[in-house]
Amino acid sequence: MRVALFVTCVNDAVYPATGIATVKLLERLGVDVAFPAGQTCCGQPQYNTGYRRESEPLVRRMARVFAGYDHIVTPSGSCAAMIRDTYPRIARRAAAEGRGTELTEAAETLVPRVYELTEFLVDVLGVSDVGAYFPHTVTYHPSCHGLRLLGLGDRPRRLLAAVKGLDLRELPRAEECCGFGGTFALKNPDVSAAMGADKVRDATSTGADVLCGADNSCLMHIGGILHRQDAPMRALHIAEILLSTEAEPHP
Amino acid sequence: MSGTFIGMPAFPRAARAAVHDATLRGNLRHATHTIRGKRAQAVAELADWQQLRDAGKQIKDHTLRHLDRYLEQLERSVTAAGGTVHWAADAEEANRIVAGLVKATGESEVVKVKSMATQETGLNEALAAEGIHAYETDLAELIVQLGDDRPSHILVPAIHRNRAEIRDIFRERMGRWGRAAPQDLTDEPADLAEAARLHLREKFLRAKVGISGANFMVAETGTLVVFESEGNGRMCLTLPETLISVVGIEKTIPTWRDLEVFLQTLPRSSTAERMNPYTSTWTGTTDGDGPRSFHLVLLDNGRTDALADDVGRQALRCIRCSACLNVCPVYERAGGHAYGSVYPGPIGAILTPQLRGTTSEIDASLPYASSLCGACYEVCPVAIDIPEVLVHLREKVASQGGHLWEKAAMKAAALAMDHPAAMAAGERIASRTRALHPKRPPGAGAWTDSRDLPDLPAEPFRDWWKKNRT
C-alpha cells in the first residue's frame, strides 16, 4: 500500500507539528508514508475567493504530484473536501467553457484516493483505538467542511473516545461555523470575530482544557481568540492527540 | 429592484453596526435559534424528507427550463377564468401598472397581503408618490411600516424587534394610520395581537382594492396560491372589489398536483408547522363571490438574466421559506438590514446580486457575506447549492476588478504554489525571521483586533521531513 501525505500549505508553514504527528502516527500503525516534495496547495484560497482560473494549475499539479500512490492522506478536512467536492466542479466548468477534459481526468484520478486523516484511520486501516494516551478533558469542534462536505460523522469522536485517559465533553452547538472561512475572516472581520467569540464561549462552557479539531485553519482562528483572552484552554489538532502515548506524552 | 435600499453601506460596514448592537443580536439569536430547533424537529418527522426535497428541486428545475411555455399557459388560464394578465419587465413598469389600475378604481387606499415581490419593486413608495396609501396587513409588516423601518427577514420581517419595542411602536404610531392602540397597552402577545386586530379590521372593511403577491401560480388552471399564518391575507384576497397580484415569473408551477410537495416542505421549513394555517387559492373571478376584477402582474425584474446563468439560476427555485436565514451564522450576527436588500441572508446574498447585478458596492460585497459553512444548503427544501452560487458570483465580482489588493495577491500565491521551490524558500524565510514577527502586526488589520496570530515554527514541515525521513 503506497500512502502519500498531503500535508497542506498551512500545516507545512505554520503547523508542522501536525504533519509530523500524522507521519509518526501512521508509521506507528504500520503505514509506510511518503512525502512527495512537489506538493504545494490545493487551491482552495483562490477558488473560494473567486479566482477559479488561478486554482486550475494547482489541480493539475496535485494530480501530477500524487500520481502512483494508492492513498493520499491529509490532516485537513477542508483541503480533502476541496479535492473531493470542488475539483470535479472546477473540471466541469473548464469543460463547459470549452477547455477540454484534462481537468476532469486530473480530478477523476485524485478524488477516489483522497482521505482526511480520521477517515483513513477508521475506513481504510479499520482502527478506532490507535493506542493513544492523553490525560486531559477535550471537546471536539467538527469543522464545517469535514462535517458537511466530507460527512466525517462520528469518526473523529470515536477515535477520541478510545484514547486512554481522555475525558470527552460534548461541545454545545458544535455544528455551527467558527467564523474562519478563509478570506471571510479578512473581508468580514467583525462578523467573523463575533462568530469566533461565540464558539469560544461554547467551548469554554464545557470546562475542557483542550479544544480539538481536524482542521488547523479553524483552530488558528479559535486558538487565536483563546490566546488573546488568556483562556485556560488550548486548541490542538486531533493528530497530535492521537500520537500522544504514555511513553511519549504530548508536551 | 427598488431604490429603497440604495445608499446602504457595503455589507462588512453595515454588519459592524449590527454586530455591536447587543439588543439586536439578542433578539436575532433568540428568534433564529428557537425556529431552527423547531424546524429540525418538524423535518425529522418525515421519513421521506430527502425525496420531497429532491421532488421540489425537480419540479422547479423542470418549470424553469420550460418557463416560456408555462407562462403562456398561465396567461391563457388566468384570462379564461376572467382575470387580466400584465407583463412587467422591471420594478418601475410593475409599479406603473399597479398605480394605473388603482387609480382606475378611483380609490386612494389599498390593503396589502405580505408580499416580497412588491417589497422588491418598492410599490408602497411608488403608490405614495401617486397619492395612494398602501396599508400592510401582515402583523410583522404592520410593525415595520408603523415603525418607519425596513423588513429584516423574509418570513418574520420584524424579527429584529422584541415585544417591548413593538408595544412602543403601536402606542406611538397606530393612531396616525387608523385606529389608535390603547395607551395602557402592555407587551403581552395577546394584548398586542388584539390591538393589531382592531386596527386592521377597520382597514379590511373599508378597503375596495387589495394587493397581494403569491407563493405559487398553477399554470394549468391559472390559480394563485398564498401561504400565510394569520388569515389577514385571506381578508385582503376576498373582501375588496378589485384584487391585484404582483408575482415573480419564477413562482410558476405546472399543475395542482405539484403543490402537494410544497404543501409539505414549505410550512415545515419556514414556520416548523406540519400544515400551513391558511392556504388561500384564487382563480380569476366568480360572480357574487370575492373580487369582481382580478389583475395579475407578472414581474421579471432581472429574473430572466438569472435564468440565463447556468450556475446561478438555481436561486430561482427558492420558495422563500427562509430556513437558510434561520441557520446562517452570518445572518444571525449581521441582521437582515446589512444585506441592503429585501432578500437578506444566504438566499439574498445570491439572489440580489443576480437581480440587480454586481456593479454597486453593496451588491459586489454580498457574495462574500458568507463563511461558506454550508448550513444553508443543508436545510434548503429545494436543494439550492448556495455556497456554489456564492463562489460563482465571487468569480464575477473578481473578474470585474474584484477587491484591489486581492487580485495581485491571489495571482502571486497561485504562481508561488505552482513553483514548490519558491514556496519552500518563502516558508523558510518566514520561519527564520519568526522572532521579528509581532503578535499583532500593524496592517493585519481587523484580524488582530480580537485574535492573536500563531507563532511561526522553527522550521517548516518539509525541512523536518528532509532531515528526519530522507
XYZ file of C-alpha atoms in Angstrom:
721
model
C 0.000 0.000 0.000
C 1.654 3.224 -1.167
C 0.444 6.074 1.025
C 1.336 9.719 0.440
C 0.922 12.544 2.916
C -0.636 15.758 1.618
C 0.442 17.981 4.474
C -1.286 21.177 3.122
C 0.297 24.611 2.856
C -0.988 25.857 6.220
C 0.369 22.833 8.085
C 3.656 22.930 6.215
C 4.348 26.571 7.027
C 2.581 27.153 10.341
C 1.696 23.823 11.953
C 4.491 21.344 11.117
C 3.770 19.543 14.425
C 0.505 18.330 12.918
C 2.282 16.990 9.848
C 4.934 15.310 11.995
C 2.256 13.777 14.256
C 0.400 12.456 11.205
C 3.563 10.820 9.866
C 4.534 9.273 13.205
C 1.003 8.096 13.958
C 0.634 6.397 10.578
C 4.079 4.807 10.966
C 3.120 3.531 14.420
C 0.117 1.879 12.783
C 2.404 0.171 10.248
C 1.934 2.510 7.285
C 4.908 3.440 5.120
C 4.366 7.147 4.437
C 5.820 9.079 1.518
C 6.007 12.861 1.185
C 6.136 13.968 -2.459
C 8.098 17.221 -2.265
C 6.426 18.783 -5.303
C 3.179 19.332 -3.403
C 2.063 22.835 -2.507
C -1.548 23.947 -2.002
C -4.925 22.533 -3.057
C -6.061 25.904 -4.438
C -8.920 26.460 -2.015
C -7.953 30.066 -1.098
C -8.009 31.056 -4.758
C -11.174 29.150 -5.626
C -13.237 30.335 -2.689
C -12.250 33.951 -3.214
C -13.457 33.867 -6.825
C -10.198 33.084 -8.637
C -11.132 29.731 -10.126
C -8.824 30.021 -13.119
C -5.869 30.608 -10.776
C -6.690 27.360 -8.935
C -6.650 25.262 -12.112
C -2.840 24.853 -12.354
C -2.913 23.588 -8.766
C -5.449 20.886 -9.686
C -3.081 19.714 -12.402
C -0.111 19.891 -10.000
C -1.908 17.846 -7.346
C -2.767 15.127 -9.884
C 0.822 15.019 -11.160
C 2.491 15.009 -7.746
C 0.261 12.320 -6.257
C 0.165 10.020 -9.292
C 1.080 6.452 -8.421
C 0.014 6.427 -4.749
C -2.842 4.206 -3.590
C -3.972 6.648 -0.929
C -3.448 10.334 -0.282
C -3.921 11.225 3.397
C -4.299 14.766 4.692
C -4.787 16.105 8.223
C -7.262 18.727 6.956
C -10.955 18.134 6.328
C -11.209 21.369 4.425
C -8.429 20.535 1.948
C -9.750 16.981 1.486
C -13.177 18.468 0.736
C -11.611 20.879 -1.744
C -10.308 17.951 -3.762
C -13.280 15.649 -3.401
C -16.106 18.155 -3.717
C -14.650 21.077 -5.640
C -12.149 19.609 -8.119
C -14.969 17.955 -10.086
C -16.808 21.309 -10.159
C -13.685 23.091 -11.434
C -13.325 20.405 -14.087
C -16.979 20.687 -15.167
C -16.702 24.456 -15.566
C -13.486 24.149 -17.561
C -15.130 21.606 -19.873
C -18.248 23.793 -20.211
C -16.012 26.702 -21.187
C -14.526 24.585 -23.965
C -11.174 23.895 -22.325
C -11.309 20.146 -22.738
C -11.273 17.216 -20.348
C -7.751 17.485 -18.929
C -9.004 18.726 -15.546
C -11.743 16.106 -15.500
C -9.085 13.416 -15.802
C -6.998 15.080 -13.082
C -9.988 15.217 -10.740
C -11.037 11.660 -11.501
C -7.608 10.277 -10.658
C -7.499 12.118 -7.329
C -10.997 12.040 -5.882
C -11.327 8.336 -5.006
C -7.851 8.211 -3.414
C -8.071 11.216 -1.096
C -8.748 10.692 2.600
C -8.951 13.007 5.540
C -6.831 11.517 8.359
C -9.663 10.247 10.594
C -11.421 8.725 7.572
C -8.242 6.938 6.610
C -7.751 5.574 10.118
C -11.325 4.330 10.517
C -12.267 3.368 6.934
C -9.001 2.154 5.419
C -6.952 0.963 8.387
C -10.098 -0.128 10.234
C -8.977 1.123 13.662
C -10.685 3.348 16.168
C -8.319 2.670 19.056
C -4.888 3.874 17.942
C -3.271 3.131 21.313
C -3.126 6.743 22.421
C -2.988 8.175 25.942
C -3.945 11.783 26.629
C -4.996 12.582 30.211
C -6.997 15.745 29.524
C -10.571 16.941 29.166
C -11.240 17.523 25.490
C -14.085 18.970 23.436
C -14.306 18.413 19.690
C -15.221 21.051 17.092
C -16.294 19.401 13.811
C -15.319 21.967 11.166
C -17.953 22.694 8.526
C -16.243 21.102 5.541
C -15.456 17.895 7.431
C -18.972 17.807 8.807
C -20.967 18.694 5.700
C -18.859 18.154 2.583
C -16.943 15.042 3.723
C -19.555 13.615 6.077
C -16.933 12.612 8.667
C -19.764 11.826 11.066
C -18.648 10.389 14.391
C -15.263 9.097 13.173
C -13.168 11.744 14.982
C -15.193 11.348 18.159
C -14.904 7.551 18.017
C -11.120 7.919 17.782
C -11.063 10.364 20.693
C -13.381 8.239 22.810
C -10.909 5.345 22.518
C -7.982 7.423 23.812
C -6.951 6.326 27.295
C -7.270 8.986 29.995
C -9.215 11.321 27.716
C -12.424 12.836 29.048
C -14.547 13.848 26.054
C -17.015 16.699 26.635
C -19.852 17.476 24.197
C -19.498 20.904 22.585
C -22.820 22.811 22.571
C -23.921 23.902 19.068
C -20.937 22.002 17.713
C -22.224 22.138 14.129
C -22.087 25.953 13.996
C -19.307 27.562 11.989
C -16.446 29.104 13.997
C -16.293 32.071 11.626
C -12.932 31.464 9.961
C -13.958 30.767 6.369
C -10.595 31.583 4.752
C -10.661 35.105 3.377
C -14.059 35.608 5.071
C -12.125 36.348 8.292
C -10.374 39.200 6.475
C -13.280 40.515 4.425
C -15.870 40.444 7.204
C -13.722 40.759 10.322
C -16.460 41.878 12.712
C -18.868 39.059 11.907
C -16.001 36.553 11.855
C -14.770 37.670 15.269
C -18.304 37.578 16.710
C -18.780 34.014 15.460
C -15.409 33.034 16.894
C -16.192 34.615 20.262
C -19.449 32.630 20.483
C -17.620 29.417 19.570
C -15.045 30.091 22.271
C -17.813 30.771 24.814
C -19.485 27.449 23.959
C -16.147 25.614 24.106
C -15.078 27.045 27.448
C -18.537 26.277 28.901
C -17.616 22.589 28.658
C -14.795 23.080 31.167
C -12.398 21.208 28.849
C -8.691 22.159 28.737
C -8.340 21.286 25.066
C -10.420 22.189 22.037
C -9.687 19.569 19.405
C -10.324 19.776 15.669
C -9.249 18.215 12.394
C -8.537 21.499 10.588
C -5.727 23.802 11.625
C -7.178 26.807 9.813
C -10.253 26.780 12.083
C -8.005 26.044 15.058
C -5.782 29.009 14.157
C -8.850 31.267 14.362
C -10.292 29.752 17.549
C -6.860 29.360 19.137
C -6.048 32.987 18.324
C -9.100 34.124 20.275
C -8.363 31.752 23.177
C -4.812 33.073 23.305
C -5.918 36.698 23.243
C -8.400 36.012 26.046
C -5.817 34.123 28.119
C -8.408 31.358 28.328
C -7.463 28.184 30.253
C -7.922 26.163 27.066
C -5.733 25.485 24.057
C -6.570 24.404 20.534
C -4.952 21.198 19.330
C -5.149 19.126 16.163
C -6.544 15.607 16.585
C -3.390 14.056 15.038
C -1.303 15.375 17.921
C -3.689 13.895 20.486
C -3.778 10.550 18.716
C 0.044 10.458 18.585
C 0.367 11.014 22.327
C 1.170 7.844 24.343
C 2.074 7.014 27.927
C 5.701 6.521 26.869
C 5.800 9.717 24.830
C 3.015 12.046 26.014
C 2.148 15.202 24.098
C 4.143 18.088 25.568
C -35.021 46.496 -7.655
C -36.391 49.338 -5.593
C -34.336 52.353 -4.712
C -35.395 51.918 -1.094
C -32.189 50.245 -0.086
C -29.777 52.058 -2.350
C -27.372 54.030 -0.249
C -26.922 51.224 2.291
C -23.260 50.762 3.093
C -21.475 47.656 1.852
C -22.033 44.525 3.851
C -18.981 44.496 6.163
C -19.628 48.069 7.291
C -23.359 47.570 7.726
C -22.716 44.326 9.613
C -20.294 46.002 12.012
C -23.077 48.181 13.425
C -25.356 45.173 13.903
C -22.646 43.019 15.497
C -22.115 45.642 18.172
C -25.848 46.229 18.828
C -26.446 43.990 21.843
C -30.271 44.212 21.750
C -30.420 43.382 18.074
C -28.027 40.448 18.449
C -30.009 39.159 21.421
C -33.313 39.403 19.510
C -31.881 37.675 16.459
C -30.108 34.952 18.359
C -33.185 34.092 20.398
C -35.526 34.056 17.406
C -33.324 32.163 14.970
C -32.276 29.525 17.493
C -35.887 28.865 18.513
C -37.164 28.449 14.958
C -34.099 26.459 13.897
C -34.696 23.869 16.592
C -38.384 23.574 15.747
C -37.684 23.245 12.030
C -35.234 20.429 12.620
C -37.916 18.574 14.610
C -40.650 19.151 12.036
C -38.405 17.934 9.234
C -37.196 14.891 11.176
C -40.812 13.695 11.419
C -40.916 12.920 7.706
C -39.110 9.767 6.658
C -39.182 10.862 3.004
C -37.813 14.398 3.505
C -34.874 13.892 1.138
C -37.227 12.574 -1.585
C -39.571 15.539 -1.069
C -36.588 17.874 -1.264
C -35.495 16.276 -4.491
C -39.037 16.356 -5.896
C -39.304 20.090 -5.157
C -35.995 20.680 -6.867
C -37.062 18.662 -9.935
C -40.437 20.416 -10.264
C -38.816 23.843 -10.066
C -35.983 22.948 -12.445
C -38.390 21.482 -14.978
C -40.615 24.571 -14.825
C -37.665 26.959 -15.151
C -36.367 25.017 -18.158
C -39.707 25.466 -19.920
C -40.733 28.738 -18.308
C -41.773 30.405 -21.571
C -44.264 27.613 -22.294
C -45.708 27.550 -18.749
C -46.046 31.332 -18.564
C -48.049 31.358 -21.791
C -50.236 28.560 -20.451
C -50.688 30.525 -17.218
C -51.723 33.634 -19.122
C -54.315 31.664 -21.108
C -55.708 30.056 -17.946
C -55.931 33.309 -15.991
C -57.602 35.081 -18.923
C -60.066 32.236 -19.448
C -61.016 32.460 -15.752
C -61.883 36.146 -16.073
C -58.595 37.734 -14.966
C -56.312 40.124 -16.839
C -52.584 39.480 -17.202
C -49.986 42.275 -17.392
C -46.273 41.785 -18.098
C -43.736 43.963 -16.275
C -40.105 43.931 -17.395
C -38.863 45.793 -14.326
C -39.904 47.298 -10.998
C -40.818 50.644 -12.478
C -43.129 49.124 -15.072
C -44.805 46.919 -12.440
C -45.409 49.902 -10.164
C -46.757 51.989 -13.041
C -49.211 49.223 -13.993
C -50.420 48.803 -10.402
C -50.757 52.555 -9.809
C -52.770 52.856 -13.035
C -55.076 50.004 -12.024
C -55.689 51.515 -8.569
C -56.337 54.975 -9.994
C -58.839 53.499 -12.470
C -60.921 52.362 -9.474
C -60.989 55.923 -8.133
C -59.671 54.719 -4.772
C -56.770 56.202 -2.807
C -56.333 53.396 -0.249
C -55.311 49.783 -0.704
C -54.787 46.901 1.727
C -51.838 44.620 1.146
C -51.064 40.977 1.744
C -47.448 40.475 2.779
C -45.501 40.179 -0.476
C -41.793 40.049 -1.215
C -42.330 40.984 -4.870
C -43.933 44.341 -4.017
C -41.220 44.989 -1.418
C -38.706 44.292 -4.170
C -40.326 46.821 -6.515
C -40.816 49.432 -3.788
C -44.526 49.529 -4.596
C -45.666 51.275 -1.406
C -43.355 54.207 -2.030
C -44.359 54.363 -5.713
C -48.053 54.383 -4.772
C -47.452 57.051 -2.123
C -45.920 59.252 -4.818
C -49.239 58.906 -6.686
C -51.241 59.835 -3.595
C -52.307 56.278 -2.807
C -51.929 54.899 0.751
C -50.917 51.241 0.881
C -51.576 49.554 4.225
C -49.663 46.411 5.170
C -51.896 43.914 6.965
C -49.434 41.186 7.890
C -48.726 41.730 11.585
C -44.954 41.890 11.212
C -45.158 44.073 8.103
C -47.506 46.357 10.025
C -44.909 46.678 12.790
C -42.251 47.516 10.214
C -44.477 50.009 8.391
C -45.630 51.752 11.564
C -42.035 51.976 12.782
C -40.763 53.579 9.537
C -38.452 50.603 9.447
C -37.290 48.086 6.889
C -38.021 44.354 6.990
C -35.025 42.318 8.136
C -36.224 38.777 7.485
C -38.167 37.195 4.629
C -40.739 35.454 6.785
C -40.528 37.417 10.027
C -39.870 40.980 8.839
C -39.855 42.331 12.407
C -37.571 39.614 13.795
C -35.163 42.316 14.931
C -37.785 43.780 17.311
C -38.727 42.480 20.750
C -42.196 42.874 22.233
C -41.398 45.920 24.343
C -40.235 47.712 21.211
C -43.394 46.609 19.389
C -45.633 47.911 22.197
C -43.907 51.306 21.972
C -44.365 51.443 18.204
C -48.062 50.555 18.496
C -48.679 53.149 21.204
C -46.855 55.924 19.409
C -47.747 55.290 15.783
C -51.003 53.369 15.302
C -53.215 56.417 15.726
C -51.580 58.155 12.773
C -52.548 55.354 10.412
C -56.019 54.444 11.688
C -57.498 53.143 14.897
C -55.139 54.007 17.768
C -53.779 51.488 20.261
C -54.934 51.840 23.892
C -52.479 53.994 25.854
C -52.214 51.351 28.603
C -51.229 48.662 26.065
C -48.942 46.031 27.624
C -46.299 43.970 25.859
C -48.256 40.727 26.369
C -48.559 38.963 22.979
C -52.354 38.608 23.357
C -52.765 42.345 24.017
C -50.504 43.282 21.130
C -52.435 40.937 18.830
C -55.779 42.408 19.939
C -54.600 45.964 19.258
C -53.446 44.917 15.780
C -56.708 43.028 15.132
C -58.907 46.032 15.919
C -56.665 48.349 13.923
C -56.642 46.077 10.892
C -60.328 45.142 10.944
C -61.228 48.752 10.279
C -58.947 48.705 7.216
C -60.263 45.391 5.843
C -63.880 46.534 5.998
C -63.145 49.841 4.297
C -60.834 48.662 1.508
C -62.060 48.453 -2.084
C -58.694 47.370 -3.518
C -56.416 44.560 -2.340
C -52.833 43.936 -3.454
C -51.040 40.632 -2.979
C -48.160 38.534 -4.165
C -48.334 34.745 -4.425
C -46.238 31.784 -3.353
C -47.233 29.728 -6.389
C -49.065 30.149 -9.692
C -50.560 26.999 -11.209
C -50.214 27.147 -14.987
C -52.869 24.540 -15.839
C -55.712 26.322 -14.015
C -54.467 29.911 -13.618
C -54.762 29.553 -9.847
C -52.710 31.665 -7.457
C -51.753 30.379 -4.011
C -50.812 32.245 -0.834
C -49.438 30.608 2.299
C -49.919 32.665 5.475
C -50.293 32.224 9.218
C -52.736 34.906 10.328
C -55.730 34.941 7.992
C -55.208 38.643 7.327
C -54.117 37.837 3.800
C -57.373 35.957 3.176
C -59.332 39.063 4.266
C -57.474 41.146 1.650
C -57.993 38.498 -1.013
C -61.745 38.143 -0.551
C -63.237 41.426 0.750
C -62.127 44.089 -1.795
C -63.811 44.622 -5.167
C -60.516 44.686 -7.059
C -57.602 42.338 -6.486
C -54.175 42.979 -7.980
C -51.481 40.302 -7.608
C -47.840 41.075 -8.392
C -45.829 37.876 -8.784
C -42.324 36.981 -9.947
C -42.384 34.822 -13.078
C -40.408 32.071 -11.327
C -43.329 31.301 -8.996
C -44.988 29.245 -11.727
C -45.588 25.510 -11.284
C -47.192 23.342 -13.948
C -50.051 21.575 -12.139
C -52.130 21.419 -8.944
C -50.581 18.042 -8.290
C -47.146 19.711 -7.918
C -48.443 21.721 -4.966
C -48.554 18.520 -2.932
C -44.782 18.621 -2.482
C -44.580 22.270 -1.416
C -47.585 21.985 0.897
C -45.351 19.662 2.897
C -41.936 21.273 2.533
C -42.747 24.985 2.766
C -44.509 25.125 6.169
C -42.094 22.703 7.797
C -39.105 24.687 6.513
C -40.414 28.138 7.321
C -42.541 28.047 10.464
C -41.839 24.450 11.520
C -45.528 23.623 11.142
C -46.785 20.314 9.791
C -49.523 22.049 7.846
C -49.844 25.648 6.815
C -52.514 27.504 8.874
C -54.100 29.469 5.988
C -53.607 28.378 2.402
C -55.706 30.546 0.063
C -56.204 29.889 -3.627
C -57.950 32.112 -6.167
C -58.693 31.653 -9.835
C -59.852 34.600 -11.919
C -63.224 35.977 -10.848
C -66.537 34.399 -9.835
C -69.924 36.153 -9.919
C -71.176 37.090 -6.464
C -68.100 35.802 -4.672
C -64.883 37.670 -3.973
C -63.306 40.464 -6.047
C -65.175 41.478 -9.196
C -61.986 42.228 -11.087
C -58.639 40.440 -10.892
C -55.307 41.548 -12.341
C -52.104 39.541 -12.413
C -48.865 41.486 -12.925
C -46.074 39.112 -13.950
C -42.743 40.515 -12.801
C -39.390 39.887 -14.474
C -37.063 42.500 -12.887
C -33.811 40.636 -13.514
C -35.207 37.112 -13.345
C -34.560 36.255 -16.997
C -30.954 37.408 -16.511
C -30.609 34.969 -13.602
C -32.289 32.283 -15.699
C -29.595 32.701 -18.335
C -26.832 31.884 -15.837
C -26.340 28.131 -15.731
C -24.964 28.077 -12.170
C -26.889 30.988 -10.713
C -30.339 30.064 -11.997
C -30.896 27.569 -9.187
C -31.605 30.590 -6.948
C -34.917 30.904 -8.829
C -36.028 27.616 -7.273
C -36.353 29.489 -3.971
C -39.777 29.185 -2.324
C -38.977 31.961 0.210
C -39.207 29.688 3.262
C -36.258 31.475 4.933
C -34.854 28.309 6.523
C -31.426 29.428 5.265
C -31.676 32.699 7.188
C -32.526 30.913 10.402
C -29.463 28.642 10.317
C -26.988 31.169 8.936
C -24.337 32.209 11.469
C -23.587 35.337 9.438
C -27.226 36.444 9.254
C -27.547 35.802 12.985
C -24.794 38.317 13.741
C -25.228 40.814 10.902
C -29.029 41.085 10.879
C -31.178 41.489 7.772
C -30.604 45.193 7.148
C -26.882 44.703 6.495
C -27.737 42.916 3.227
C -29.177 46.149 1.783
C -31.954 44.266 0.033
C -35.416 42.890 0.726
C -33.850 39.435 0.380
C -31.418 39.057 3.275
C -29.417 36.075 4.471
C -27.801 33.411 2.290
C -30.538 33.422 -0.367
C -30.377 37.215 -0.544
C -26.607 37.051 -0.951
C -27.077 35.048 -4.166
C -30.450 36.331 -5.398
C -29.928 40.074 -5.027
C -26.645 40.326 -6.990
C -28.300 38.318 -9.765
C -31.426 40.506 -9.895
C -29.547 43.809 -9.530
C -26.148 42.947 -10.997
C -22.838 43.269 -9.164
C -21.857 46.813 -10.054
C -22.830 48.622 -6.846
C -20.644 48.376 -3.756
C -23.273 46.581 -1.688
C -24.084 44.068 -4.451
C -20.388 43.332 -5.010
C -19.937 42.680 -1.286
C -22.880 40.264 -0.918
C -21.280 37.151 -2.454
C -18.577 37.455 0.231
C -21.078 37.707 3.096
C -20.630 34.020 3.916
C -18.055 31.760 5.507
C -19.220 29.010 3.098
C -20.114 26.783 6.041
C -22.856 25.090 4.032
C -25.594 25.093 6.704
C -27.917 26.929 4.250
C -27.568 24.262 1.562
C -28.201 21.538 4.124
C -31.604 22.965 5.150
C -32.815 24.264 1.784
C -36.043 22.399 0.889
C -35.354 22.788 -2.840
C -31.630 21.988 -2.527
C -30.203 25.282 -3.766
C -26.426 24.890 -3.510
C -25.962 28.379 -2.102
C -22.190 28.046 -1.452
C -21.670 27.017 -5.088
C -23.543 30.084 -6.347
C -21.727 32.373 -3.882
C -18.348 31.263 -5.223
C -19.628 31.583 -8.786
C -20.732 35.174 -8.101
C -17.399 35.926 -6.404
C -15.811 34.978 -9.699
C -17.986 37.579 -11.422
C -17.006 40.238 -8.909
C -13.323 39.270 -9.157
C -13.442 39.395 -12.963
C -14.804 42.950 -12.903
C -11.826 44.138 -10.868
C -12.508 42.436 -7.559
C -11.164 43.902 -4.399
C -7.964 45.654 -5.385
C -5.246 44.083 -3.284
C -6.517 40.603 -3.615
C -6.236 40.009 -7.339
C -2.481 40.559 -7.233
C -2.182 38.507 -4.044
C -4.146 35.585 -5.471
C -2.159 35.557 -8.681
C 1.145 35.777 -6.784
C 0.133 32.993 -4.400
C -1.024 30.738 -7.223
C 2.240 31.353 -9.042
C 4.365 30.565 -5.978
C 2.324 27.477 -5.274
C 2.952 26.218 -8.738
C 6.688 26.509 -8.007
C 7.372 24.423 -4.866
C 10.945 25.654 -4.541
C 9.756 29.255 -4.352
C 7.092 28.339 -1.816
C 9.590 26.394 0.323
C 12.016 29.298 0.232
C 9.281 31.687 1.351
C 8.353 29.389 4.234
C 11.962 29.096 5.286
C 12.493 32.855 5.302
C 9.317 33.293 7.368
C 10.481 30.677 9.876
C 13.997 32.085 10.231
C 12.721 35.600 10.831
C 9.993 34.496 13.202
C 11.499 36.266 16.212
C 10.871 39.528 14.363
C 7.152 38.879 13.783
C 4.963 40.923 16.113
C 1.923 39.143 17.615
C -0.314 41.961 16.468
C 1.317 43.172 13.277
C 0.167 46.546 12.000
C -1.637 46.103 8.697
C -3.052 42.698 9.585
C -5.950 44.972 10.454
C -9.121 43.620 11.906
C -7.786 40.080 12.169
C -5.656 41.014 15.145
C -8.278 43.179 16.859
C -9.621 40.135 18.647
C -7.269 37.298 17.698
C -3.576 36.583 18.057
C -1.639 35.122 15.166
C 0.114 31.829 15.865
C 3.869 31.703 16.426
C 5.662 30.506 13.338
C 7.593 27.262 13.809
C 11.394 26.997 13.784
C 11.232 25.041 10.561
C 8.519 24.167 8.070
C 7.325 20.569 7.801
C 9.163 19.917 4.560
C 12.501 20.725 6.228
C 11.725 18.381 9.131
C 10.943 15.674 6.599
C 14.183 16.256 4.713
C 16.217 15.963 7.907
C 14.371 13.049 9.505
C 12.931 10.867 6.758
C 15.244 11.048 3.759
